[in-house]
Amino acid sequence: MSDTQPGPSTNPNLAIPPEETFAVLRVDPDGSAQLLDPLMRQHSDSEGTAFWCRPNQPLQVGQRVQGILEFHPREAVAHERMPQFTVNVVVESEG
Amino acid sequence: MGFRYLDRLASEENIRSFLELADLAAGAGSSAENVFALSHRLRDSIPMQLCRKRLGRDPEAQALIDARRLCGPYDAAALQALPKGSLGHTYATILGTLGYDINFFPEPAFYNNLESDADYINYRVYATHDLHHILTGFSLDNFGELGVISVSVAQFSHPGLVFTDLMALLLQWLRTDTPMDELESPEEQARTAAYAFGRISQGLEMGLAARPLFPVLWEEQMHRDLDAVRADFGIKPVTEGPWSWHANPALQAALAA
């Protein structure tokens, strides 16, 4: 497997640089969204390069979003909740 | 141009698209890049919808698709250091002996950075393709290609591979003018429709009998004995004929060394 996955970070600002752009792959009725890591980093708790989160604003499939502060998924699992994300900018919407 | 029954289907745009796909399929034997491109062009097609639905019925496959889990990169030296007879040792030894790059498959960037489920399916199909050769016994040259891809055709109707099968049958049927048993060399026989039918049938039957291979994390199986892995997944490999790598003396010598 690739060893490019980032390690857990206690500082969410360090986990993902805020200028990186993520694609929204799926959105569930409860508002949780699945985002794809643009750098194809393996996220340990999802065992892949995409991961679920609960963004602080409604998202749509196909959007590209930026300005994400991540509580690392491993930390979220430890607290039995989905990682919370702040999506500051919707860069582009499909259609 | 008018047709009695095909007027709706045979629009100028559809015909051009079909011929472009057929051209890529016809070049499959010349370069794997053609098959990668062919599959990528079918990412939004109706056959890909069928493929996604079939994989989506398997929770393990859907979870893997959702997670966009990557394959490799494989460390050929580390795999070759695994015990003789293991999947990893066999994989690295055979690819090394043939002079093939063990990481010869497109990066996620080729498939739109895996932005759709179809992109990930295409990525994973080709990232695991050479492993499927090892598992099924189908040779890694053109003799075994229709067999190995037909395993995935049977299991989840992958559109790029289905189209390659169909075009191989059609093109080889159009140019076959001699019964296969009257042709002397395996190379000549392999260009007949009868040969294509034979390998496709073998692959389809193997795929239908086996457990789903798409969601298997082969990285976790590399250290295990190849025969045991095959038994666990219900794979009955081909071991004879020019379409099997088992029948290649150079590969057998390398595996025994």
JSON list of N, CA, C and O in Angstrom, two decimals, chain B residues 87-110:
[
{"chain": "B", "resi": 87, "resn": "LEU", "atom": "N", "xyz": [1.76, -16.21, -3.66]},
{"chain": "B", "resi": 87, "resn": "LEU", "atom": "CA", "xyz": [1.20, -15.34, -4.69]},
{"chain": "B", "resi": 87, "resn": "LEU", "atom": "C", "xyz": [2.18, -14.23, -5.04]},
{"chain": "B", "resi": 87, "resn": "LEU", "atom": "O", "xyz": [2.45, -13.97, -6.22]},
{"chain": "B", "resi": 88, "resn": "GLY", "atom": "N", "xyz": [2.75, -13.58, -4.03]},
{"chain": "B", "resi": 88, "resn": "GLY", "atom": "CA", "xyz": [3.64, -12.45, -4.27]},
{"chain": "B", "resi": 88, "resn": "GLY", "atom": "C", "xyz": [4.91, -12.85, -5.00]},
{"chain": "B", "resi": 88, "resn": "GLY", "atom": "O", "xyz": [5.34, -12.16, -5.94]},
{"chain": "B", "resi": 89, "resn": "HIS", "atom": "N", "xyz": [5.52, -13.96, -4.57]},
{"chain": "B", "resi": 89, "resn": "HIS", "atom": "CA", "xyz": [6.75, -14.42, -5.23]},
{"chain": "B", "resi": 89, "resn": "HIS", "atom": "C", "xyz": [6.46, -14.78, -6.69]},
{"chain": "B", "resi": 89, "resn": "HIS", "atom": "O", "xyz": [7.22, -14.43, -7.59]},
{"chain": "B", "resi": 90, "resn": "THR", "atom": "N", "xyz": [5.36, -15.47, -6.90]},
{"chain": "B", "resi": 90, "resn": "THR", "atom": "CA", "xyz": [5.01, -15.87, -8.27]},
{"chain": "B", "resi": 90, "resn": "THR", "atom": "C", "xyz": [4.74, -14.64, -9.13]},
{"chain": "B", "resi": 90, "resn": "THR", "atom": "O", "xyz": [5.22, -14.56, -10.27]},
{"chain": "B", "resi": 91, "resn": "TYR", "atom": "N", "xyz": [4.01, -13.70, -8.58]},
{"chain": "B", "resi": 91, "resn": "TYR", "atom": "CA", "xyz": [3.67, -12.46, -9.30]},
{"chain": "B", "resi": 91, "resn": "TYR", "atom": "C", "xyz": [4.94, -11.72, -9.72]},
{"chain": "B", "resi": 91, "resn": "TYR", "atom": "O", "xyz": [5.14, -11.41, -10.90]},
{"chain": "B", "resi": 92, "resn": "ALA", "atom": "N", "xyz": [5.82, -11.47, -8.76]},
{"chain": "B", "resi": 92, "resn": "ALA", "atom": "CA", "xyz": [7.03, -10.69, -9.06]},
{"chain": "B", "resi": 92, "resn": "ALA", "atom": "C", "xyz": [7.98, -11.46, -9.97]},
{"chain": "B", "resi": 92, "resn": "ALA", "atom": "O", "xyz": [8.60, -10.87, -10.87]},
{"chain": "B", "resi": 93, "resn": "THR", "atom": "N", "xyz": [8.10, -12.76, -9.76]},
{"chain": "B", "resi": 93, "resn": "THR", "atom": "CA", "xyz": [9.03, -13.56, -10.57]},
{"chain": "B", "resi": 93, "resn": "THR", "atom": "C", "xyz": [8.57, -13.61, -12.03]},
{"chain": "B", "resi": 93, "resn": "THR", "atom": "O", "xyz": [9.37, -13.44, -12.96]},
{"chain": "B", "resi": 94, "resn": "ILE", "atom": "N", "xyz": [7.28, -13.83, -12.22]},
{"chain": "B", "resi": 94, "resn": "ILE", "atom": "CA", "xyz": [6.79, -13.93, -13.61]},
{"chain": "B", "resi": 94, "resn": "ILE", "atom": "C", "xyz": [6.90, -12.58, -14.31]},
{"chain": "B", "resi": 94, "resn": "ILE", "atom": "O", "xyz": [7.39, -12.50, -15.45]},
{"chain": "B", "resi": 95, "resn": "LEU", "atom": "N", "xyz": [6.50, -11.51, -13.66]},
{"chain": "B", "resi": 95, "resn": "LEU", "atom": "CA", "xyz": [6.59, -10.21, -14.33]},
{"chain": "B", "resi": 95, "resn": "LEU", "atom": "C", "xyz": [8.04, -9.83, -14.58]},
{"chain": "B", "resi": 95, "resn": "LEU", "atom": "O", "xyz": [8.37, -9.28, -15.64]},
{"chain": "B", "resi": 96, "resn": "GLY", "atom": "N", "xyz": [8.90, -10.14, -13.62]},
{"chain": "B", "resi": 96, "resn": "GLY", "atom": "CA", "xyz": [10.33, -9.84, -13.80]},
{"chain": "B", "resi": 96, "resn": "GLY", "atom": "C", "xyz": [10.93, -10.64, -14.95]},
{"chain": "B", "resi": 96, "resn": "GLY", "atom": "O", "xyz": [11.71, -10.10, -15.76]},
{"chain": "B", "resi": 97, "resn": "THR", "atom": "N", "xyz": [10.59, -11.91, -15.04]},
{"chain": "B", "resi": 97, "resn": "THR", "atom": "CA", "xyz": [11.13, -12.77, -16.11]},
{"chain": "B", "resi": 97, "resn": "THR", "atom": "C", "xyz": [10.67, -12.30, -17.48]},
{"chain": "B", "resi": 97, "resn": "THR", "atom": "O", "xyz": [11.41, -12.36, -18.46]},
{"chain": "B", "resi": 98, "resn": "LEU", "atom": "N", "xyz": [9.45, -11.84, -17.54]},
{"chain": "B", "resi": 98, "resn": "LEU", "atom": "CA", "xyz": [8.92, -11.34, -18.82]},
{"chain": "B", "resi": 98, "resn": "LEU", "atom": "C", "xyz": [9.41, -9.92, -19.14]},
{"chain": "B", "resi": 98, "resn": "LEU", "atom": "O", "xyz": [9.17, -9.41, -20.23]},
{"chain": "B", "resi": 99, "resn": "GLY", "atom": "N", "xyz": [10.04, -9.29, -18.16]},
{"chain": "B", "resi": 99, "resn": "GLY", "atom": "CA", "xyz": [10.51, -7.92, -18.38]},
{"chain": "B", "resi": 99, "resn": "GLY", "atom": "C", "xyz": [9.41, -6.89, -18.24]},
{"chain": "B", "resi": 99, "resn": "GLY", "atom": "O", "xyz": [9.52, -5.77, -18.77]},
{"chain": "B", "resi": 100, "resn": "TYR", "atom": "N", "xyz": [8.34, -7.26, -17.53]},
{"chain": "B", "resi": 100, "resn": "TYR", "atom": "CA", "xyz": [7.22, -6.33, -17.36]},
{"chain": "B", "resi": 100, "resn": "TYR", "atom": "C", "xyz": [7.40, -5.51, -16.07]},
{"chain": "B", "resi": 100, "resn": "TYR", "atom": "O", "xyz": [7.89, -6.02, -15.06]},
{"chain": "B", "resi": 101, "resn": "ASP", "atom": "N", "xyz": [6.95, -4.29, -16.12]},
{"chain": "B", "resi": 101, "resn": "ASP", "atom": "CA", "xyz": [6.94, -3.42, -14.94]},
{"chain": "B", "resi": 101, "resn": "ASP", "atom": "C", "xyz": [5.74, -3.81, -14.07]},
{"chain": "B", "resi": 101, "resn": "ASP", "atom": "O", "xyz": [4.60, -3.77, -14.53]},
{"chain": "B", "resi": 102, "resn": "ILE", "atom": "N", "xyz": [6.02, -4.16, -12.82]},
{"chain": "B", "resi": 102, "resn": "ILE", "atom": "CA", "xyz": [4.95, -4.63, -11.93]},
{"chain": "B", "resi": 102, "resn": "ILE", "atom": "C", "xyz": [3.96, -3.51, -11.61]},
{"chain": "B", "resi": 102, "resn": "ILE", "atom": "O", "xyz": [2.83, -3.78, -11.21]},
{"chain": "B", "resi": 103, "resn": "ASN", "atom": "N", "xyz": [4.37, -2.27, -11.81]},
{"chain": "B", "resi": 103, "resn": "ASN", "atom": "CA", "xyz": [3.47, -1.14, -11.53]},
{"chain": "B", "resi": 103, "resn": "ASN", "atom": "C", "xyz": [2.97, -0.49, -12.82]},
{"chain": "B", "resi": 103, "resn": "ASN", "atom": "O", "xyz": [2.64, 0.70, -12.84]},
{"chain": "B", "resi": 104, "resn": "PHE", "atom": "N", "xyz": [2.87, -1.30, -13.87]},
{"chain": "B", "resi": 104, "resn": "PHE", "atom": "CA", "xyz": [2.39, -0.76, -15.14]},
{"chain": "B", "resi": 104, "resn": "PHE", "atom": "C", "xyz": [0.87, -0.74, -15.16]},
{"chain": "B", "resi": 104, "resn": "PHE", "atom": "O", "xyz": [0.21, -1.69, -15.59]},
{"chain": "B", "resi": 105, "resn": "PHE", "atom": "N", "xyz": [0.33, 0.31, -14.60]},
{"chain": "B", "resi": 105, "resn": "PHE", "atom": "CA", "xyz": [-1.11, 0.56, -14.72]},
{"chain": "B", "resi": 105, "resn": "PHE", "atom": "C", "xyz": [-1.33, 2.05, -14.49]},
{"chain": "B", "resi": 105, "resn": "PHE", "atom": "O", "xyz": [-0.53, 2.69, -13.79]},
{"chain": "B", "resi": 106, "resn": "PRO", "atom": "N", "xyz": [-2.38, 2.61, -15.07]},
{"chain": "B", "resi": 106, "resn": "PRO", "atom": "CA", "xyz": [-2.54, 4.06, -15.00]},
{"chain": "B", "resi": 106, "resn": "PRO", "atom": "C", "xyz": [-2.73, 4.57, -13.57]},
{"chain": "B", "resi": 106, "resn": "PRO", "atom": "O", "xyz": [-3.35, 3.91, -12.73]},
{"chain": "B", "resi": 107, "resn": "GLU", "atom": "N", "xyz": [-2.18, 5.74, -13.34]},
{"chain": "B", "resi": 107, "resn": "GLU", "atom": "CA", "xyz": [-2.36, 6.43, -12.07]},
{"chain": "B", "resi": 107, "resn": "GLU", "atom": "C", "xyz": [-3.80, 6.95, -11.96]},
{"chain": "B", "resi": 107, "resn": "GLU", "atom": "O", "xyz": [-4.50, 7.09, -12.96]},
{"chain": "B", "resi": 108, "resn": "PRO", "atom": "N", "xyz": [-4.25, 7.28, -10.74]},
{"chain": "B", "resi": 108, "resn": "PRO", "atom": "CA", "xyz": [-5.60, 7.84, -10.59]},
{"chain": "B", "resi": 108, "resn": "PRO", "atom": "C", "xyz": [-5.86, 9.05, -11.49]},
{"chain": "B", "resi": 108, "resn": "PRO", "atom": "O", "xyz": [-6.99, 9.26, -11.94]},
{"chain": "B", "resi": 109, "resn": "ALA", "atom": "N", "xyz": [-4.81, 9.83, -11.77]},
{"chain": "B", "resi": 109, "resn": "ALA", "atom": "CA", "xyz": [-5.00, 11.02, -12.60]},
{"chain": "B", "resi": 109, "resn": "ALA", "atom": "C", "xyz": [-5.56, 10.67, -13.98]},
{"chain": "B", "resi": 109, "resn": "ALA", "atom": "O", "xyz": [-6.33, 11.44, -14.58]},
{"chain": "B", "resi": 110, "resn": "PHE", "atom": "N", "xyz": [-5.22, 9.49, -14.50]},
{"chain": "B", "resi": 110, "resn": "PHE", "atom": "CA", "xyz": [-5.72, 9.08, -15.82]},
{"chain": "B", "resi": 110, "resn": "PHE", "atom": "C", "xyz": [-7.23, 8.91, -15.78]},
{"chain": "B", "resi": 110, "resn": "PHE", "atom": "O", "xyz": [-7.92, 9.13, -16.77]}
]
